[in-house]
mmCIF file of C-alpha atoms in Angstrom:
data_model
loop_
_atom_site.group_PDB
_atom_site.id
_atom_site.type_symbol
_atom_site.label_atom_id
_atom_site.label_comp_id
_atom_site.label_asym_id
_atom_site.label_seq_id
_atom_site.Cartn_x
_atom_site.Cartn_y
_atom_site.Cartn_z
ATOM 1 C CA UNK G 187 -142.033 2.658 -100.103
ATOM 2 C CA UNK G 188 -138.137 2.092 -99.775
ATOM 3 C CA UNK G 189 -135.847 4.665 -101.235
ATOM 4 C CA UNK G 190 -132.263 4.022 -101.253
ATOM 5 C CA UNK G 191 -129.441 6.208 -100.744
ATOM 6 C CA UNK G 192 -126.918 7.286 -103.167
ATOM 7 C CA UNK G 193 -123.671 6.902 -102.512
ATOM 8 C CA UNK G 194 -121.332 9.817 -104.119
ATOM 9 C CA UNK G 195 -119.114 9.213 -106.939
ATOM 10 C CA UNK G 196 -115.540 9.296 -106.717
ATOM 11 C CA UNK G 197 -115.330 13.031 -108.266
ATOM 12 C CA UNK G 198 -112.220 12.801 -110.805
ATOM 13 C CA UNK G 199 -109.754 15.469 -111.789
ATOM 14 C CA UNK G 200 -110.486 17.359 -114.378
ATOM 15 C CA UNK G 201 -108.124 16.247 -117.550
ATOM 16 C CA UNK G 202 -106.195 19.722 -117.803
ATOM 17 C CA UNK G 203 -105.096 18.878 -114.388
ATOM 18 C CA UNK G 204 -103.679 15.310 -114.648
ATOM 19 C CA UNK G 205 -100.419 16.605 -116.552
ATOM 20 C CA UNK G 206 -99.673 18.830 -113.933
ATOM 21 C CA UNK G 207 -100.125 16.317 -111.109
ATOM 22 C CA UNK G 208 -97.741 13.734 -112.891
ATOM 23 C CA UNK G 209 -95.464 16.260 -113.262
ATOM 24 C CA UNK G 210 -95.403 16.966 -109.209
ATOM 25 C CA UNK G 211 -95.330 13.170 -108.385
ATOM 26 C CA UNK G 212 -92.215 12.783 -110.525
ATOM 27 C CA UNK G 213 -90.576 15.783 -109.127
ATOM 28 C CA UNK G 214 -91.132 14.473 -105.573
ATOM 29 C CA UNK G 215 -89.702 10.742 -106.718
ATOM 30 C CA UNK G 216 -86.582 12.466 -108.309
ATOM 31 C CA UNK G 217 -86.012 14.413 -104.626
ATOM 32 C CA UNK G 218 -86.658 10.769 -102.679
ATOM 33 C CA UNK G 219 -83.977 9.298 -105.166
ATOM 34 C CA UNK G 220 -81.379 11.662 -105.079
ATOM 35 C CA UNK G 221 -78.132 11.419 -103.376
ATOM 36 C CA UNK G 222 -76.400 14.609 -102.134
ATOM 37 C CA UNK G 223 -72.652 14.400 -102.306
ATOM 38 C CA UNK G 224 -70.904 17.174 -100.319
ATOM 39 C CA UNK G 225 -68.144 18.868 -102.295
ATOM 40 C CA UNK G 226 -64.826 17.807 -100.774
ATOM 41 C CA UNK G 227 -66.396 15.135 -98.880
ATOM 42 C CA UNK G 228 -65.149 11.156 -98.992
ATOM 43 C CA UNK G 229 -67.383 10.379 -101.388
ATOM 44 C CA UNK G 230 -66.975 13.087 -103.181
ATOM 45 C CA UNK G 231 -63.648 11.928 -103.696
ATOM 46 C CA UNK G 232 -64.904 8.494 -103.920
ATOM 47 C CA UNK G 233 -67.175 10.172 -107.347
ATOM 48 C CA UNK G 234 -63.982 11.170 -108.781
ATOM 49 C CA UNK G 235 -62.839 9.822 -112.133
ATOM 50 C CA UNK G 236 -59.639 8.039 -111.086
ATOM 51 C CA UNK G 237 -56.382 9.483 -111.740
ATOM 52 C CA UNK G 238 -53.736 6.674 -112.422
ATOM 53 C CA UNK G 239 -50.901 8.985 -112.937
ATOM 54 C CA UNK G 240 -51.804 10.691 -109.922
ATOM 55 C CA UNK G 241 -52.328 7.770 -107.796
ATOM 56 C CA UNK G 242 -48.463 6.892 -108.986
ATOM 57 C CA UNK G 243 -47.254 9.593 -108.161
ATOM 58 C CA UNK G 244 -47.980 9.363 -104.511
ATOM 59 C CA UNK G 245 -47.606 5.267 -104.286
ATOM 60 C CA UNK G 246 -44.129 4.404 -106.023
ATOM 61 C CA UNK G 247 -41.790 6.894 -103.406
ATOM 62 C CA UNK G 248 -43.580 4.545 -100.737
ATOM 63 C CA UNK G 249 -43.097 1.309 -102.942
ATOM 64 C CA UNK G 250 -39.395 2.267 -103.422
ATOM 65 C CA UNK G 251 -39.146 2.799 -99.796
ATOM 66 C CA UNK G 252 -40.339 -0.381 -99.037
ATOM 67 C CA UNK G 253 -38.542 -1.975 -101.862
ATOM 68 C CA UNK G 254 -34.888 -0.739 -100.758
ATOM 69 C CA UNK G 255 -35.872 -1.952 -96.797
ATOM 70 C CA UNK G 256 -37.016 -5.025 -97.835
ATOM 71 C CA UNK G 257 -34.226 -5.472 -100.434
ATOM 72 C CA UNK G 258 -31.665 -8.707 -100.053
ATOM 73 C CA UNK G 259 -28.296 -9.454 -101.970
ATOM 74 C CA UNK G 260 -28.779 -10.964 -104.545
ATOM 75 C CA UNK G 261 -26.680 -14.321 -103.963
ATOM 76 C CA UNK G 262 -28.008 -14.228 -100.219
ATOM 77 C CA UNK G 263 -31.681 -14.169 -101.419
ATOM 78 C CA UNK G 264 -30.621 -17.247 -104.189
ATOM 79 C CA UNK G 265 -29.616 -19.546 -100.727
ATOM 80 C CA UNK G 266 -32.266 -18.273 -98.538
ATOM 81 C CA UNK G 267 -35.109 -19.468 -101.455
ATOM 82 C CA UNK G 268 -33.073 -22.441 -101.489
ATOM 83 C CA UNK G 269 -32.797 -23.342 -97.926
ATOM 84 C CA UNK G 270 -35.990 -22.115 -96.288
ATOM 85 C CA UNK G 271 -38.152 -20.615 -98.857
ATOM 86 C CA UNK G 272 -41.029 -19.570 -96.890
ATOM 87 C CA UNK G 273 -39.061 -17.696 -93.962
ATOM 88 C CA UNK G 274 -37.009 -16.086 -96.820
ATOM 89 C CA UNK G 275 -40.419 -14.619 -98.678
ATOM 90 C CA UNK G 276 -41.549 -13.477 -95.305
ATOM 91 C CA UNK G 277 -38.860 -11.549 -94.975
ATOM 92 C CA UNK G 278 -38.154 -9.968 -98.459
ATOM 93 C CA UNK G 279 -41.376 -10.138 -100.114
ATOM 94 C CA UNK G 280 -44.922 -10.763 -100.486
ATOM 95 C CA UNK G 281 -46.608 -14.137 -101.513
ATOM 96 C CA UNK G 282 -48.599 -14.144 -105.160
ATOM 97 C CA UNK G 283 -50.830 -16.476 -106.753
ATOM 98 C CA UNK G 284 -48.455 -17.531 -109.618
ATOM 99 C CA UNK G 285 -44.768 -16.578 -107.558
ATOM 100 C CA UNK G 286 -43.739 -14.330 -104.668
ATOM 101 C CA UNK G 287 -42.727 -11.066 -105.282
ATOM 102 C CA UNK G 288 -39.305 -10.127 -103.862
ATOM 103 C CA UNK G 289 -37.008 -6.932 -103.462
ATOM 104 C CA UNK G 290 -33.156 -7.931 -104.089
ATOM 105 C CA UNK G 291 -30.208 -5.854 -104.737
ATOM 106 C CA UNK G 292 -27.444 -6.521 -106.579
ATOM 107 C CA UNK G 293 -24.149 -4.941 -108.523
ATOM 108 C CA UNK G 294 -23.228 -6.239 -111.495
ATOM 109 C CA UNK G 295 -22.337 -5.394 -115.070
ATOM 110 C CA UNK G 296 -24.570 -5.286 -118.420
ATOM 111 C CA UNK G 297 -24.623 -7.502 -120.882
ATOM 112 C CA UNK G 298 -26.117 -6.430 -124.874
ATOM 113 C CA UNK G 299 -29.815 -5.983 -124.680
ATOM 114 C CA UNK G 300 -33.200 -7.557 -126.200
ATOM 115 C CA UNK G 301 -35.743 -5.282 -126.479
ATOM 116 C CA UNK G 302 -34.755 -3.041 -123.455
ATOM 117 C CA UNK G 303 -34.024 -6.413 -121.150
ATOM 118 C CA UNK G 304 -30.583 -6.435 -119.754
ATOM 119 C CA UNK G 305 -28.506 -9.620 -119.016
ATOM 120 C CA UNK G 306 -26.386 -8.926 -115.992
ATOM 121 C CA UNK G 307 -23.770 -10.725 -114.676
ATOM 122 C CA UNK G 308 -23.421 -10.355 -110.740
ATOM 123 C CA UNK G 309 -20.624 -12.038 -108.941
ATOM 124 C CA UNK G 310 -21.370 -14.761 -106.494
ATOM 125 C CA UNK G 311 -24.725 -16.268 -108.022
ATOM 126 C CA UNK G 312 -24.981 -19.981 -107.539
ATOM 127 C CA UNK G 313 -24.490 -21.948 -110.533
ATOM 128 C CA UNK G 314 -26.935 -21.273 -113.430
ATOM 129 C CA UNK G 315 -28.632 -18.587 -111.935
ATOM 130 C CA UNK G 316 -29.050 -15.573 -114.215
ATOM 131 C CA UNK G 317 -30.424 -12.163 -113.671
ATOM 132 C CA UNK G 318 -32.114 -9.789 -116.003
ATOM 133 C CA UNK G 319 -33.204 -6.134 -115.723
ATOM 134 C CA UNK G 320 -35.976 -4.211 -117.708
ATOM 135 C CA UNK G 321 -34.788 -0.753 -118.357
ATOM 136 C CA UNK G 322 -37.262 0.187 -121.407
ATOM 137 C CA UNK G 323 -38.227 1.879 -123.145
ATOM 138 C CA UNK G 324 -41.448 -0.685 -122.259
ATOM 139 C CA UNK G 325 -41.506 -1.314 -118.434
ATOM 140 C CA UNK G 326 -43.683 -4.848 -118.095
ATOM 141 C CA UNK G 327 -45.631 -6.414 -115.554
ATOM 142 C CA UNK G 328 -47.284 -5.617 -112.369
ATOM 143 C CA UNK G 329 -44.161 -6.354 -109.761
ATOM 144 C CA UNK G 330 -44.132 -2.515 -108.878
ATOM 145 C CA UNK G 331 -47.629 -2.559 -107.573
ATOM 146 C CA UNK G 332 -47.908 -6.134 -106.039
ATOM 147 C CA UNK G 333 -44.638 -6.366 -104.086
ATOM 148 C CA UNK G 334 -45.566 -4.385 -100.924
ATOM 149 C CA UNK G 335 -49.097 -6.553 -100.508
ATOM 150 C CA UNK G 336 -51.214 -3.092 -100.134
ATOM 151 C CA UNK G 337 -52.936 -2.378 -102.741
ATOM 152 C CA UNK G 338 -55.313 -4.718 -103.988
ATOM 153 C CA UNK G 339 -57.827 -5.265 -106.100
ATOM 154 C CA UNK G 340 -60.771 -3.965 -103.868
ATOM 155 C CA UNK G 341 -58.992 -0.735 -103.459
ATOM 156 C CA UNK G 342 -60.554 0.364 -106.914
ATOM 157 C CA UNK G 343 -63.959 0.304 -108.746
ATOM 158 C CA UNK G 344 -62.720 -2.194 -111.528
ATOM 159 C CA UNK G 345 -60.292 -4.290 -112.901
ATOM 160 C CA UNK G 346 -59.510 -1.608 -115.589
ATOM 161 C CA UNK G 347 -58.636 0.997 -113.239
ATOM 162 C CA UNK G 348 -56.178 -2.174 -111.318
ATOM 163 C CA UNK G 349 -54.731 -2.601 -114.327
ATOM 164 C CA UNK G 350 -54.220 1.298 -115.539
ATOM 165 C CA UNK G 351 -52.637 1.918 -111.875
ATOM 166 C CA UNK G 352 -50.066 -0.752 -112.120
ATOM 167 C CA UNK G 353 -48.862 0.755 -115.509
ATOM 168 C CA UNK G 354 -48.521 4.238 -114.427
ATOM 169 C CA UNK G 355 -46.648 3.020 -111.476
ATOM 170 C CA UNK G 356 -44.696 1.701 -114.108
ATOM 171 C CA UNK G 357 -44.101 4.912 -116.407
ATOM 172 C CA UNK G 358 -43.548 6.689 -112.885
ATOM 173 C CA UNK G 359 -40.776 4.533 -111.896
ATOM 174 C CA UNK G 360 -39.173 5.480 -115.801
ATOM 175 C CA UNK G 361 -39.266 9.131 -115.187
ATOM 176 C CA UNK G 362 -37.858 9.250 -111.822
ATOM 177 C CA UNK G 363 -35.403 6.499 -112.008
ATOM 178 C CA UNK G 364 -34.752 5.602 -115.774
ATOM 179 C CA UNK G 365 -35.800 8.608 -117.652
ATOM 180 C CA UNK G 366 -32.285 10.416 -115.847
ATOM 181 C CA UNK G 367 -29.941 7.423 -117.084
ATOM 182 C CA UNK G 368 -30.055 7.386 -120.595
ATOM 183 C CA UNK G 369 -31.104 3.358 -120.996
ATOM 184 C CA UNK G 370 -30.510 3.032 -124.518
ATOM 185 C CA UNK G 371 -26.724 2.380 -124.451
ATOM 186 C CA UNK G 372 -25.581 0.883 -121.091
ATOM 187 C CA UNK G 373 -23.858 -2.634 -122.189
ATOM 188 C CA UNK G 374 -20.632 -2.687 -120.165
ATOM 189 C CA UNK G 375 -21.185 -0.475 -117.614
ATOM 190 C CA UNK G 376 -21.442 -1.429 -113.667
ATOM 191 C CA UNK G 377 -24.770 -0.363 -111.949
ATOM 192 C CA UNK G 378 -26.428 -1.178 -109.059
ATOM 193 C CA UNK G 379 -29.768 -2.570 -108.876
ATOM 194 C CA UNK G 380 -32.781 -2.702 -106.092
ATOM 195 C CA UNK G 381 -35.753 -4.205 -107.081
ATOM 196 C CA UNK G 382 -38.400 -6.363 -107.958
ATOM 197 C CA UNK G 383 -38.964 -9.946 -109.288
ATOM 198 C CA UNK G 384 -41.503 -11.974 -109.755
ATOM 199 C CA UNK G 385 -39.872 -15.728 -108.952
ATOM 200 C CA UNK G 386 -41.570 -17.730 -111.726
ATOM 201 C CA UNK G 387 -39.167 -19.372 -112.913
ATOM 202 C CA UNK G 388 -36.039 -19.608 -109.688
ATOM 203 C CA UNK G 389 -32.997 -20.164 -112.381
ATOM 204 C CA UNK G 390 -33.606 -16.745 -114.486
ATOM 205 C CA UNK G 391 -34.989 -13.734 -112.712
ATOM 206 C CA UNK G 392 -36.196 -10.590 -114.467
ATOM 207 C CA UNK G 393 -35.974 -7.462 -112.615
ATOM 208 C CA UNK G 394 -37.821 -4.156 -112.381
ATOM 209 C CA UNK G 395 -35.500 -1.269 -110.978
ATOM 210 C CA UNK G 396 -36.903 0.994 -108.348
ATOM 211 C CA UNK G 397 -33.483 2.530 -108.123
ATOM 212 C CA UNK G 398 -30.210 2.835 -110.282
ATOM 213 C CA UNK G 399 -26.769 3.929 -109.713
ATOM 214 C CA UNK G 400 -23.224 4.054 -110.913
ATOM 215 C CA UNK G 401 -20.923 2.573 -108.190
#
């Protein structure tokens, strides 16, 4: 006679217990997945929610800085972009997709605004070259934050927070060099202007002050 033998069952967990064992397998998946960010640490930092006025306040002294090194006379940056544009853009400016961005100083006096843009005249433009200057109240465009060529897009997590720092590099620029003016009624008067442009169009430049003063 041939017996044969029994293999044993799997035994199974009792049913109370399965809750409890879930329970511990998701605990020890949570641990695997978690990432431990030391307070005060780089990316700690990094986990921040950014700050765009903050992140002004620290960047425009340096753009103005580099702004008032980089900064060529007016009429002198007119025949340099005339004569050898290239050599004059690496030497005041940074190249942009749509136009370089350029520092440029000038003296001149203020014409009547539209909508916070000043016509100025400046002595010793070529012919048919006009400038303009945005004193506010609304400060446009992102000249402030591109002219220097370091920061850049990849600096921040999105274009929302690109966008968000070049404004409040914007409204930093109005308190420390508008804001102490007075803007709203300077038609006549003689100041003197270093600053930004965008060249789009090279016939009629709008400008965006870093720094303002009475001669």
């Amino acid at each position: 006679m041939t017996t044969t033998a029994m293999k044993p069952s799997a035994r199974r967990l009792p049913a109370w217990m399965l809750p409890g064992v879930a329970g511990v397998l998701l605990l020890v998946a949570m641990a695997l997945s978690t990432h431990v960010v030391v307070i005060g640490s780089s990316a700690d930092q990094r986990e921040e929610a950014f700050s765009p006025d903050a992140f002004a306040a620290g960047a425009f002294p340096k753009i103005a800085a580099w702004v008032d090194s980089h900064a060529a006379d007016a009429a002198d940056l007119a025949r340099g972009l005339a004569s050898d544009r290239d050599a004059t853009v690496a030497k005041h400016g940074t190249p942009g997709s749509i136009g370089p961005e350029l520092a440029v100083r000038f003296t001149g006096t203020l014409g009547e605004p539209q909508r916070g843009i000043y016509p100025v005249s400046v002595a010793g433009l070529p012919d048919g070259q006009h400038i303009r200057v945005q004193m506010g109240p609304a400060i446009n465009g992102t000249d402030l934050r591109d002219v220097t060529g370091t920061i850049a897009f990849g600096q921040f997590r999105n274009q929302i927070d690109y966008q968000n720092a070049a404004a409040a590099i914007n409204r930093e620029m109005k308190k420390q060099v508008l804001a102490p003016l007075g803007t709203a009624s300077l038609s006549g008067k003689t100041l003197t202007v270093t600053g930004v442009l965008q060249m789009i169009n090279p016939t009629s430049w709008l400008v965006t002050p870093v720094a303002v003063k009475m001669p």
